[in-house]
CSV table of C-alpha atoms and ligand atoms in Angstrom, one decimal:
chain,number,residue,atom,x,y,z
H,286,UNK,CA,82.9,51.1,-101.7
H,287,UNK,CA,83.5,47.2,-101.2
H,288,UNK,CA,85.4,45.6,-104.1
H,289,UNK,CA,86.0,49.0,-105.7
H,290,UNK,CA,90.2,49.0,-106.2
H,291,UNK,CA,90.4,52.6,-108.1
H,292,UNK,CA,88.4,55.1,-109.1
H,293,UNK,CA,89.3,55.6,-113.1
H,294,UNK,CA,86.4,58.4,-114.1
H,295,UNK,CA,85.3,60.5,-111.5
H,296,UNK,CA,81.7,61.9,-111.0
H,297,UNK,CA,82.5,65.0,-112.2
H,298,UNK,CA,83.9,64.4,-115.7
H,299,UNK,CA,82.1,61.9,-116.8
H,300,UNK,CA,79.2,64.4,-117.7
H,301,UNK,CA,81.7,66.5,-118.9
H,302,UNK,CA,83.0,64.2,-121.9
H,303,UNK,CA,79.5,63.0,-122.4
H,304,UNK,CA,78.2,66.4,-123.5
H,305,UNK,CA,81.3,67.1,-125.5
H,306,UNK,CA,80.2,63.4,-127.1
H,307,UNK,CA,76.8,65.0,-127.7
H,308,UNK,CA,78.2,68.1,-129.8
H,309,UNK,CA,80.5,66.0,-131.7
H,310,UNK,CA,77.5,63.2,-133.0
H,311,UNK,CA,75.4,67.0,-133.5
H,312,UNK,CA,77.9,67.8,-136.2
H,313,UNK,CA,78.3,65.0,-137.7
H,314,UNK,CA,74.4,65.1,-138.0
H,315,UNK,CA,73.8,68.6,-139.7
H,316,UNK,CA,70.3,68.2,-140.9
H,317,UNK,CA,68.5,68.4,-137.4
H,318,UNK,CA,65.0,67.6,-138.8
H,319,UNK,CA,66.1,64.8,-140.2
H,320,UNK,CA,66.8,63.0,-137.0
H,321,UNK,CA,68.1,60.4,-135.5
H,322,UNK,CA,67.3,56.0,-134.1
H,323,UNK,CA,69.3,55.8,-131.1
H,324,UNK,CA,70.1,51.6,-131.1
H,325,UNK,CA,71.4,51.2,-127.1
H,326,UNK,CA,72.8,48.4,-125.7
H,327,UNK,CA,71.3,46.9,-122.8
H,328,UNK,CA,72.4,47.2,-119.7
H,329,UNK,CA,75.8,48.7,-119.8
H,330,UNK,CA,75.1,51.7,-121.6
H,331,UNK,CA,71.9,52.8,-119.6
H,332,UNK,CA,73.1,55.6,-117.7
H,333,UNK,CA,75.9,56.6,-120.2
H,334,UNK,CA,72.5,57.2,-122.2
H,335,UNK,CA,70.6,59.0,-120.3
H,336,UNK,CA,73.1,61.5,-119.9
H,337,UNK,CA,74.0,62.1,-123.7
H,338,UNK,CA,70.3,61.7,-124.8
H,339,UNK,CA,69.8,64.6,-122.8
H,340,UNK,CA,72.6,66.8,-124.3
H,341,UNK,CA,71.9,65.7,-128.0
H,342,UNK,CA,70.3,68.3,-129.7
H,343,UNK,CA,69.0,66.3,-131.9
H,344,UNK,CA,65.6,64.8,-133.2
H,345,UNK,CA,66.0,61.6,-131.6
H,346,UNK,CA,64.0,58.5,-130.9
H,347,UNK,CA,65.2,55.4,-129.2
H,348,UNK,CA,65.4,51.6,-130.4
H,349,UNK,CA,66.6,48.9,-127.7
H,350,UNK,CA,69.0,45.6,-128.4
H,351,UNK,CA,70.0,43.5,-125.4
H,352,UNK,CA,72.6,41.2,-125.4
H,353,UNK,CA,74.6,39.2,-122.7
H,354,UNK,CA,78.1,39.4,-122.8
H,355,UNK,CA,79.7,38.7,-119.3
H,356,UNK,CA,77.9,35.8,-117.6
H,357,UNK,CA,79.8,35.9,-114.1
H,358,UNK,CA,83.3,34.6,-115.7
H,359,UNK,CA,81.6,32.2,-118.2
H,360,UNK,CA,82.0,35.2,-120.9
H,361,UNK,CA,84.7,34.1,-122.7
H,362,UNK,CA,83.7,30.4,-123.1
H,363,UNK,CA,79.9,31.6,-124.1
H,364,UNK,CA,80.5,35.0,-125.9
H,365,UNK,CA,78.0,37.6,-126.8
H,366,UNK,CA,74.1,36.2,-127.8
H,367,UNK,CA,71.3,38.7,-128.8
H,368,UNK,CA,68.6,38.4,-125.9
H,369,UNK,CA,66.1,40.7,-127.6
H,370,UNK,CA,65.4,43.8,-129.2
H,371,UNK,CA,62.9,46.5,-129.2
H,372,UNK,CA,63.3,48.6,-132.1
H,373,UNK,CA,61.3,51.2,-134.6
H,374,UNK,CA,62.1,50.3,-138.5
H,375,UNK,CA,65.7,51.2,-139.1
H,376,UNK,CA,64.8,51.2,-142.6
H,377,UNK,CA,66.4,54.2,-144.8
H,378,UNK,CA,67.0,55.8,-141.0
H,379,UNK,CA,70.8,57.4,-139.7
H,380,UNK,CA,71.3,54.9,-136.6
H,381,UNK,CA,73.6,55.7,-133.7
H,382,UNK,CA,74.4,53.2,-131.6
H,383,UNK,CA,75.3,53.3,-128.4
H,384,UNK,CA,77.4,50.9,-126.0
H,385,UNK,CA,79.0,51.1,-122.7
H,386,UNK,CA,82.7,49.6,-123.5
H,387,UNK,CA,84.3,48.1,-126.6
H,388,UNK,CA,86.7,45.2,-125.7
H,389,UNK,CA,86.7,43.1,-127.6
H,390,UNK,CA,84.7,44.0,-130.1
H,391,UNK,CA,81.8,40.7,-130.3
H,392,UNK,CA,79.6,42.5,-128.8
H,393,UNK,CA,79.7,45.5,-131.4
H,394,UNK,CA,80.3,43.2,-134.4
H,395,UNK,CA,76.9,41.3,-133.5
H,396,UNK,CA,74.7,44.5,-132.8
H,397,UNK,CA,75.9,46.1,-136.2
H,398,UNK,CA,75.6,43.2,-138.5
H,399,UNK,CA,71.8,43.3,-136.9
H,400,UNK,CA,71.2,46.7,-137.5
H,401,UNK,CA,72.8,46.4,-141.0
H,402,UNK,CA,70.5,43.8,-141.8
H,403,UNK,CA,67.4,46.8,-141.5
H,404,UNK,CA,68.7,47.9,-143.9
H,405,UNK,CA,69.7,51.8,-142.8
H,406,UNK,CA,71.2,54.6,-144.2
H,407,UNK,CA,73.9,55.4,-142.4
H,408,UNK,CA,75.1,54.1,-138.9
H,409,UNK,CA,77.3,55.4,-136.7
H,410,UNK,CA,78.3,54.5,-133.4
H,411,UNK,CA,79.9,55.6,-129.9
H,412,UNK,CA,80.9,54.3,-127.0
H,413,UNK,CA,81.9,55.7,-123.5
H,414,UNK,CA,85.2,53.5,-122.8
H,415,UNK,CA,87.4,51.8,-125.2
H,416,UNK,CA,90.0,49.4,-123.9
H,417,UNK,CA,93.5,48.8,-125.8
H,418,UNK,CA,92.8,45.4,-126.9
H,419,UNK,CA,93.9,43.6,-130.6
H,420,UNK,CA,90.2,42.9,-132.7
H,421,UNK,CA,89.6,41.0,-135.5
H,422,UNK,CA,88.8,42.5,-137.7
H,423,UNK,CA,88.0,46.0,-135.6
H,424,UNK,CA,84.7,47.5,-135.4
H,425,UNK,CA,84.2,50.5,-136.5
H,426,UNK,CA,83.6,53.4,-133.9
H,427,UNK,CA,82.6,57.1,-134.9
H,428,UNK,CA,82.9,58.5,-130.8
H,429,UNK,CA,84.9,57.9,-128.0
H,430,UNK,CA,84.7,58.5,-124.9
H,431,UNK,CA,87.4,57.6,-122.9
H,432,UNK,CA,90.2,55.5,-123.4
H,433,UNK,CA,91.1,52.8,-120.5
H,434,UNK,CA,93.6,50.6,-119.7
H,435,UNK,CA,92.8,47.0,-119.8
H,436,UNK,CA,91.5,46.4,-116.2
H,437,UNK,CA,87.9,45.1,-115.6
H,438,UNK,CA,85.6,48.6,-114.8
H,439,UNK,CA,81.8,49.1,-113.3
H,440,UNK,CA,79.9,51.9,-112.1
H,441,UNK,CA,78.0,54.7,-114.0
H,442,UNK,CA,75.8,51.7,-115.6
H,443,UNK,CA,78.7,49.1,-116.1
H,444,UNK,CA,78.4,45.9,-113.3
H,445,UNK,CA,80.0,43.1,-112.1
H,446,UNK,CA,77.4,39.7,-112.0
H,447,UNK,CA,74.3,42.8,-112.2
H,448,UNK,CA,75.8,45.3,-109.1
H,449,UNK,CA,77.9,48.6,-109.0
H,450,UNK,CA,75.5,49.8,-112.3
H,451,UNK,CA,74.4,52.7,-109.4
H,452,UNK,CA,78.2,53.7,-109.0
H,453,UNK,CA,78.2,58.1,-110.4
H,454,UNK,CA,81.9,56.7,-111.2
H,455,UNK,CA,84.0,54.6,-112.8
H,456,UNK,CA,86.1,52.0,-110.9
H,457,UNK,CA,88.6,49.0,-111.5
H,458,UNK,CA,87.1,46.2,-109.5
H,459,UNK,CA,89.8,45.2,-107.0
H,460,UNK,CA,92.4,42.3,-107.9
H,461,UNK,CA,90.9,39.5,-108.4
H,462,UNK,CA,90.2,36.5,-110.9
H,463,UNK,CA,88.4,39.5,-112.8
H,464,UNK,CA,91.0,42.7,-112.0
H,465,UNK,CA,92.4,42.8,-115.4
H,466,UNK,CA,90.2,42.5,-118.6
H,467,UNK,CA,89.7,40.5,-120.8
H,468,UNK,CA,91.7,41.9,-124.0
H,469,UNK,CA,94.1,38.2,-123.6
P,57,XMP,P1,83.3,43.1,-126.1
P,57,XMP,O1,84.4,42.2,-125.7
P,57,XMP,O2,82.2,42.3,-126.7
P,57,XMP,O3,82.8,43.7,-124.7
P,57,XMP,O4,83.8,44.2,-126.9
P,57,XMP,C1,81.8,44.6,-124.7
P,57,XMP,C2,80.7,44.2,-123.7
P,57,XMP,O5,81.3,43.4,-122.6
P,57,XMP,C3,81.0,44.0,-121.4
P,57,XMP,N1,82.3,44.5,-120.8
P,57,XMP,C4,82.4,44.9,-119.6
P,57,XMP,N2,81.5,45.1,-118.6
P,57,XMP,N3,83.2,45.9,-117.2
P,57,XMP,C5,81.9,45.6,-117.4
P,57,XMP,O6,81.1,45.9,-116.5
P,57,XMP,C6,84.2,45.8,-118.1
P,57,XMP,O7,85.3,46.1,-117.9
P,57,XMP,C7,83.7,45.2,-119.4
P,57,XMP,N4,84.4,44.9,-120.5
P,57,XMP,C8,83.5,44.5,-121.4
P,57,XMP,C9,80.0,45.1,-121.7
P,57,XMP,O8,78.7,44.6,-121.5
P,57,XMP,C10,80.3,45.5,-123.1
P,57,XMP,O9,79.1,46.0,-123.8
């Protein structure tokens, strides 16, 4: 594919981890009947989603936050905002939520000081990637899925400017302005 340097995650394991993600959010939510709010973080995390909600075997229902983080290359200058959100009451409710990458950790920081704010009783979250990057102060994350170098990644629901989310992998964008992250 054009503008695709490496692959990182191929097609093939990526499903793998994800339902090894599954079974470890199960046990750390023994009482099944009890369920769980999904709170997923549009757009990155759509397809990592689909595949885990479908391996959770979990009571589950789904809330929706959206929030812009890279605007072409502007990101650093305008940071994370909250565009909207879509969500049941989170009230007295065990919350997972669910991004594609922690970098730097803004993005993380903003979704679960507004999912505190409900007012839940517990909150956990997971993530697919997690870059090596120094954050201040560090989010906390309950499951990872893969740990990646610092290099700027799309595919399997990650883009670049709103393309490659369709990529079944996941690839460094070739060398570039944007080839390495953005970790500093
Ligand atoms: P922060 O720095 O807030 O970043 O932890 C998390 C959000 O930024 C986006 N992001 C990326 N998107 N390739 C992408 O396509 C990347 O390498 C990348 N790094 C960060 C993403 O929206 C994530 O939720």
């Amino acid at each position: 594919m054009e503008g695709v340097a490496e692959i990182l995650l191929h097609e093939n394991e990526l499903p793998t981890r994800v339902a090894a993600l599954a079974g470890e959010i199960a046990d750390a939510h023994p009482d099944r009947d009890r369920g769980i709010t999904i709170v997923t973080v549009l757009s990155g995390s759509i397809v990592f989603l689909a595949d885990l909600l479908r391996q959770l075997p979990l009571k589950t229902r789904l809330g929706l936050i959206h929030v812009s983080s890279y605007a072409g290359r502007n990101r650093v200058a305008r940071g994370p905002t909250l565009i909207g959100t879509s969500l049941p009451d989170l009230h007295d409710q065990d919350v997972l939520i669910v991004d594609d990458i922690l970098e730097t950790g803004g993005t993380l920081r903003l979704v679960q000081s507004a999912v505190a704010d409900a007012g839940p009783r517990a909150v956990r979250t997971a993530v697919l990637l997690r870059k090596p990057c120094r954050r201040d102060p560090e989010p906390t994350v309950d499951f990872v899925g893969f740990e990646i170098e610092d290099v700027f990644v799309v595919g399997y629901g990650l883009d670049y400017n709103g393309w490659y989310r369709n990529l079944p992998y996941v690839a460094a964008l070739r060398a570039g302005p944007l080839g390495h992250g953005m970790c500093g």
